[in-house]
Amino acid sequence: MHLHPGSGQASPSPEPTAPTQPEEPQGVILVPEYFHQADMTHLTVMIADMLCRLTAHNDQIPLTSANLTRFHSRAPPQISVYDYLRRIVKYTSLERACLLVILIYIDRVCEKVKTFTISSLTVHRFIIASVTLAAKAVCDSYCTNSHYAKVGGLSTQELNTLEVEFLGLIEWRVAVEGTVMQRYYVNLVRQHSRYEIVESVPHQPSTSHQQVRDEEDEQMNSSGSQDSDGDQVVAEHDYEEGLRDQWIPIGE
């Protein structure tokens, strides 16, 4: 992973509140060897920290009309990157792979568009667009665009436009292999002073346990099949009550 130097309708928002800071851990925290076993909170903290370091660096770069993109807000949103990621994870049941893909997409976009930077003006829109595409590219289940837009604090039309823009920037390279995600995860942990990977000890299941697992696999294979595409679209749930007091307008 490389550290690169770098409007839709707004909904009513509550009074600004102080951003939540991730609780500072005491000492080194050991995390699993593989990203799919990582605690979601720890992964969110590490990715938020990486994005904050990128924005702090890139905010020093003067903004010109040549650097403006559809991802730029008129002012930095009043929600921190950490809180924004937590919000998305909570209301979309985001998978670990989608969080890591955010970093991978940053590298892919910056590789193609040298003037693009992740700053305090672009990071939130980039996150929600990345999550929307990543869920469709690497997950079997995902939410509708209208749901992602509601959670992300922008209109569905704006998210649809960002999605198309994003696809053009990365030249439709949305698929990411598991080995690439694992490499980014290892680098992410290494670049955070509070986390360290603990290597797991290989475990060979006993014969009896293996037999049980084989029987379960046979039952699963003989059970009902998926749809023709092998994907399942999660029905949009009504989170209006939970979102009402957290709505964040992006673009103001």
CSV table of N, CA and C in Angstrom, one decimal, residues 60-139:
chain,number,residue,atom,x,y,z
A,60,GLN,N,-2.5,20.1,3.1
A,60,GLN,CA,-1.5,21.1,3.0
A,60,GLN,C,-1.2,21.5,1.5
A,61,ILE,N,-1.7,20.7,0.6
A,61,ILE,CA,-1.6,20.9,-0.8
A,61,ILE,C,-2.6,22.0,-1.2
A,62,PRO,N,-2.2,23.1,-1.9
A,62,PRO,CA,-3.2,24.1,-2.3
A,62,PRO,C,-4.2,23.5,-3.3
A,63,LEU,N,-5.5,23.9,-3.1
A,63,LEU,CA,-6.5,23.4,-3.9
A,63,LEU,C,-6.7,24.4,-5.1
A,64,THR,N,-6.7,23.9,-6.3
A,64,THR,CA,-6.9,24.7,-7.5
A,64,THR,C,-8.1,24.1,-8.3
A,65,SER,N,-8.5,24.9,-9.2
A,65,SER,CA,-9.6,24.4,-10.1
A,65,SER,C,-9.3,23.2,-10.8
A,66,ALA,N,-8.0,23.0,-11.2
A,66,ALA,CA,-7.6,21.8,-11.9
A,66,ALA,C,-7.7,20.6,-11.1
A,67,ASN,N,-7.7,20.7,-9.7
A,67,ASN,CA,-7.7,19.6,-8.8
A,67,ASN,C,-9.1,19.2,-8.4
A,68,LEU,N,-10.1,20.1,-8.7
A,68,LEU,CA,-11.5,19.8,-8.2
A,68,LEU,C,-12.1,18.6,-8.9
A,69,THR,N,-12.8,17.8,-8.1
A,69,THR,CA,-13.5,16.6,-8.7
A,69,THR,C,-14.9,16.6,-8.1
A,70,ARG,N,-15.7,15.7,-8.6
A,70,ARG,CA,-17.0,15.5,-8.0
A,70,ARG,C,-17.0,15.1,-6.6
A,71,PHE,N,-15.9,14.6,-6.1
A,71,PHE,CA,-15.8,14.1,-4.7
A,71,PHE,C,-15.5,15.2,-3.7
A,72,HIS,N,-15.3,16.4,-4.2
A,72,HIS,CA,-15.0,17.5,-3.3
A,72,HIS,C,-16.3,18.1,-2.7
A,73,SER,N,-16.3,18.3,-1.4
A,73,SER,CA,-17.3,19.0,-0.7
A,73,SER,C,-17.0,20.5,-0.6
A,74,ARG,N,-18.0,21.3,-0.4
A,74,ARG,CA,-17.7,22.8,-0.3
A,74,ARG,C,-16.9,23.1,1.0
A,75,ALA,N,-17.2,22.2,2.0
A,75,ALA,CA,-16.5,22.4,3.3
A,75,ALA,C,-16.4,21.0,3.9
A,76,PRO,N,-15.4,20.8,4.8
A,76,PRO,CA,-15.3,19.5,5.4
A,76,PRO,C,-16.5,19.1,6.2
A,77,PRO,N,-17.1,17.9,6.0
A,77,PRO,CA,-18.2,17.5,6.8
A,77,PRO,C,-17.9,17.5,8.3
A,78,GLN,N,-19.0,17.7,9.1
A,78,GLN,CA,-18.8,17.8,10.5
A,78,GLN,C,-18.7,16.5,11.3
A,79,ILE,N,-18.6,15.4,10.5
A,79,ILE,CA,-18.4,14.1,11.2
A,79,ILE,C,-17.0,13.6,10.9
A,80,SER,N,-16.4,13.1,11.9
A,80,SER,CA,-15.0,12.6,11.7
A,80,SER,C,-15.0,11.3,10.9
A,81,VAL,N,-13.8,11.0,10.3
A,81,VAL,CA,-13.7,9.9,9.5
A,81,VAL,C,-14.0,8.6,10.3
A,82,TYR,N,-13.6,8.6,11.5
A,82,TYR,CA,-13.8,7.4,12.4
A,82,TYR,C,-15.3,7.2,12.6
A,83,ASP,N,-16.0,8.3,12.9
A,83,ASP,CA,-17.4,8.2,13.2
A,83,ASP,C,-18.2,7.9,11.9
A,84,TYR,N,-17.7,8.4,10.8
A,84,TYR,CA,-18.4,8.1,9.5
A,84,TYR,C,-18.3,6.6,9.2
A,85,LEU,N,-17.1,6.0,9.4
A,85,LEU,CA,-16.9,4.6,9.1
A,85,LEU,C,-17.7,3.8,10.1
A,86,ARG,N,-17.7,4.2,11.3
A,86,ARG,CA,-18.6,3.4,12.3
A,86,ARG,C,-20.0,3.5,11.9
A,87,ARG,N,-20.5,4.6,11.5
A,87,ARG,CA,-21.9,4.8,11.1
A,87,ARG,C,-22.2,3.8,9.9
A,88,ILE,N,-21.3,3.7,8.9
A,88,ILE,CA,-21.5,2.9,7.7
A,88,ILE,C,-21.5,1.4,8.2
A,89,VAL,N,-20.5,1.1,9.0
A,89,VAL,CA,-20.5,-0.3,9.5
A,89,VAL,C,-21.7,-0.7,10.2
A,90,LYS,N,-22.2,0.2,11.0
A,90,LYS,CA,-23.4,-0.1,11.8
A,90,LYS,C,-24.7,-0.3,11.0
A,91,TYR,N,-24.9,0.6,10.1
A,91,TYR,CA,-26.2,0.6,9.4
A,91,TYR,C,-26.2,-0.2,8.0
A,92,THR,N,-25.0,-0.7,7.6
A,92,THR,CA,-25.0,-1.5,6.4
A,92,THR,C,-24.4,-2.9,6.6
A,93,SER,N,-24.1,-3.2,7.8
A,93,SER,CA,-23.5,-4.5,8.1
A,93,SER,C,-22.3,-4.8,7.2
A,94,LEU,N,-21.5,-3.8,7.1
A,94,LEU,CA,-20.3,-3.8,6.2
A,94,LEU,C,-19.4,-5.0,6.5
A,95,GLU,N,-18.9,-5.6,5.5
A,95,GLU,CA,-17.9,-6.7,5.7
A,95,GLU,C,-16.5,-6.2,5.8
A,96,ARG,N,-15.6,-6.9,6.4
A,96,ARG,CA,-14.2,-6.5,6.6
A,96,ARG,C,-13.5,-6.2,5.2
A,97,ALA,N,-13.8,-7.1,4.3
A,97,ALA,CA,-13.2,-6.9,3.0
A,97,ALA,C,-13.5,-5.5,2.4
A,98,CYS,N,-14.7,-5.0,2.6
A,98,CYS,CA,-15.1,-3.7,2.0
A,98,CYS,C,-14.3,-2.6,2.6
A,99,LEU,N,-14.0,-2.7,3.9
A,99,LEU,CA,-13.2,-1.7,4.5
A,99,LEU,C,-11.8,-1.6,3.9
A,100,LEU,N,-11.2,-2.8,3.7
A,100,LEU,CA,-9.8,-2.8,3.2
A,100,LEU,C,-9.8,-2.4,1.7
A,101,VAL,N,-10.9,-2.6,1.0
A,101,VAL,CA,-10.9,-2.3,-0.4
A,101,VAL,C,-10.9,-0.7,-0.6
A,102,ILE,N,-11.4,0.0,0.4
A,102,ILE,CA,-11.3,1.5,0.4
A,102,ILE,C,-9.8,1.9,0.1
A,103,LEU,N,-8.9,1.3,0.8
A,103,LEU,CA,-7.5,1.6,0.7
A,103,LEU,C,-7.0,1.2,-0.7
A,104,ILE,N,-7.4,0.0,-1.2
A,104,ILE,CA,-7.0,-0.4,-2.5
A,104,ILE,C,-7.5,0.5,-3.6
A,105,TYR,N,-8.7,0.9,-3.5
A,105,TYR,CA,-9.3,1.8,-4.5
A,105,TYR,C,-8.6,3.2,-4.5
A,106,ILE,N,-8.1,3.6,-3.3
A,106,ILE,CA,-7.4,4.9,-3.3
A,106,ILE,C,-6.1,4.7,-4.1
A,107,ASP,N,-5.4,3.7,-4.0
A,107,ASP,CA,-4.2,3.5,-4.8
A,107,ASP,C,-4.5,3.4,-6.2
A,108,ARG,N,-5.6,2.7,-6.6
A,108,ARG,CA,-5.9,2.6,-8.0
A,108,ARG,C,-6.3,3.9,-8.6
A,109,VAL,N,-7.1,4.7,-7.9
A,109,VAL,CA,-7.5,6.0,-8.4
A,109,VAL,C,-6.2,6.9,-8.6
A,110,CYS,N,-5.4,6.9,-7.5
A,110,CYS,CA,-4.2,7.8,-7.6
A,110,CYS,C,-3.2,7.4,-8.6
A,111,GLU,N,-3.3,6.1,-8.9
A,111,GLU,CA,-2.4,5.6,-10.0
A,111,GLU,C,-2.8,6.1,-11.4
A,112,LYS,N,-4.1,6.3,-11.6
A,112,LYS,CA,-4.6,6.7,-12.8
A,112,LYS,C,-4.8,8.2,-12.9
A,113,VAL,N,-5.1,8.9,-11.8
A,113,VAL,CA,-5.3,10.3,-11.8
A,113,VAL,C,-4.3,10.9,-10.8
A,114,LYS,N,-3.2,11.4,-11.3
A,114,LYS,CA,-2.1,11.9,-10.4
A,114,LYS,C,-2.5,13.1,-9.6
A,115,THR,N,-3.5,13.8,-10.0
A,115,THR,CA,-3.8,15.1,-9.3
A,115,THR,C,-4.8,14.8,-8.2
A,116,PHE,N,-5.4,13.6,-8.1
A,116,PHE,CA,-6.4,13.3,-7.1
A,116,PHE,C,-5.8,13.1,-5.8
A,117,THR,N,-6.4,13.7,-4.7
A,117,THR,CA,-5.9,13.5,-3.4
A,117,THR,C,-7.1,13.2,-2.4
A,118,ILE,N,-6.8,12.4,-1.4
A,118,ILE,CA,-7.7,12.1,-0.3
A,118,ILE,C,-7.5,13.2,0.7
A,119,SER,N,-8.4,14.1,0.8
A,119,SER,CA,-8.3,15.3,1.7
A,119,SER,C,-9.6,15.3,2.6
A,120,SER,N,-9.6,16.3,3.5
A,120,SER,CA,-10.8,16.5,4.3
A,120,SER,C,-12.0,16.8,3.5
A,121,LEU,N,-11.8,17.3,2.2
A,121,LEU,CA,-12.9,17.6,1.4
A,121,LEU,C,-13.4,16.5,0.5
A,122,THR,N,-12.6,15.4,0.3
A,122,THR,CA,-12.9,14.3,-0.5
A,122,THR,C,-13.1,13.0,0.2
A,123,VAL,N,-12.6,12.9,1.4
A,123,VAL,CA,-12.5,11.5,2.0
A,123,VAL,C,-13.9,10.9,2.3
A,124,HIS,N,-14.9,11.7,2.7
A,124,HIS,CA,-16.2,11.1,3.0
A,124,HIS,C,-16.9,10.6,1.8
A,125,ARG,N,-16.9,11.4,0.8
A,125,ARG,CA,-17.6,11.0,-0.5
A,125,ARG,C,-16.9,9.8,-1.1
A,126,PHE,N,-15.5,9.8,-1.0
A,126,PHE,CA,-14.8,8.7,-1.5
A,126,PHE,C,-15.1,7.4,-0.7
A,127,ILE,N,-15.2,7.5,0.6
A,127,ILE,CA,-15.6,6.3,1.4
A,127,ILE,C,-16.9,5.7,1.0
A,128,ILE,N,-17.9,6.5,0.9
A,128,ILE,CA,-19.3,6.0,0.6
A,128,ILE,C,-19.3,5.4,-0.8
A,129,ALA,N,-18.7,6.1,-1.7
A,129,ALA,CA,-18.6,5.5,-3.1
A,129,ALA,C,-17.9,4.2,-3.1
A,130,SER,N,-16.8,4.2,-2.4
A,130,SER,CA,-15.9,2.9,-2.4
A,130,SER,C,-16.7,1.8,-1.8
A,131,VAL,N,-17.4,2.1,-0.7
A,131,VAL,CA,-18.2,1.0,0.0
A,131,VAL,C,-19.3,0.5,-0.9
A,132,THR,N,-20.0,1.4,-1.6
A,132,THR,CA,-21.1,1.0,-2.4
A,132,THR,C,-20.6,0.1,-3.5
A,133,LEU,N,-19.4,0.4,-4.2
A,133,LEU,CA,-18.9,-0.4,-5.2
A,133,LEU,C,-18.3,-1.7,-4.7
A,134,ALA,N,-17.6,-1.6,-3.6
A,134,ALA,CA,-16.9,-2.7,-3.0
A,134,ALA,C,-17.9,-3.8,-2.6
A,135,ALA,N,-19.0,-3.4,-2.0
A,135,ALA,CA,-20.0,-4.4,-1.6
A,135,ALA,C,-20.5,-5.2,-2.8
A,136,LYS,N,-20.7,-4.5,-3.9
A,136,LYS,CA,-21.2,-5.2,-5.1
A,136,LYS,C,-20.1,-6.1,-5.7
A,137,ALA,N,-18.9,-5.7,-5.6
A,137,ALA,CA,-17.8,-6.4,-6.2
A,137,ALA,C,-17.3,-7.6,-5.5
A,138,VAL,N,-17.3,-7.5,-4.2
A,138,VAL,CA,-16.6,-8.6,-3.4
A,138,VAL,C,-17.5,-9.3,-2.4
A,139,CYS,N,-18.8,-8.9,-2.3
A,139,CYS,CA,-19.7,-9.5,-1.3
A,139,CYS,C,-20.9,-10.2,-2.1
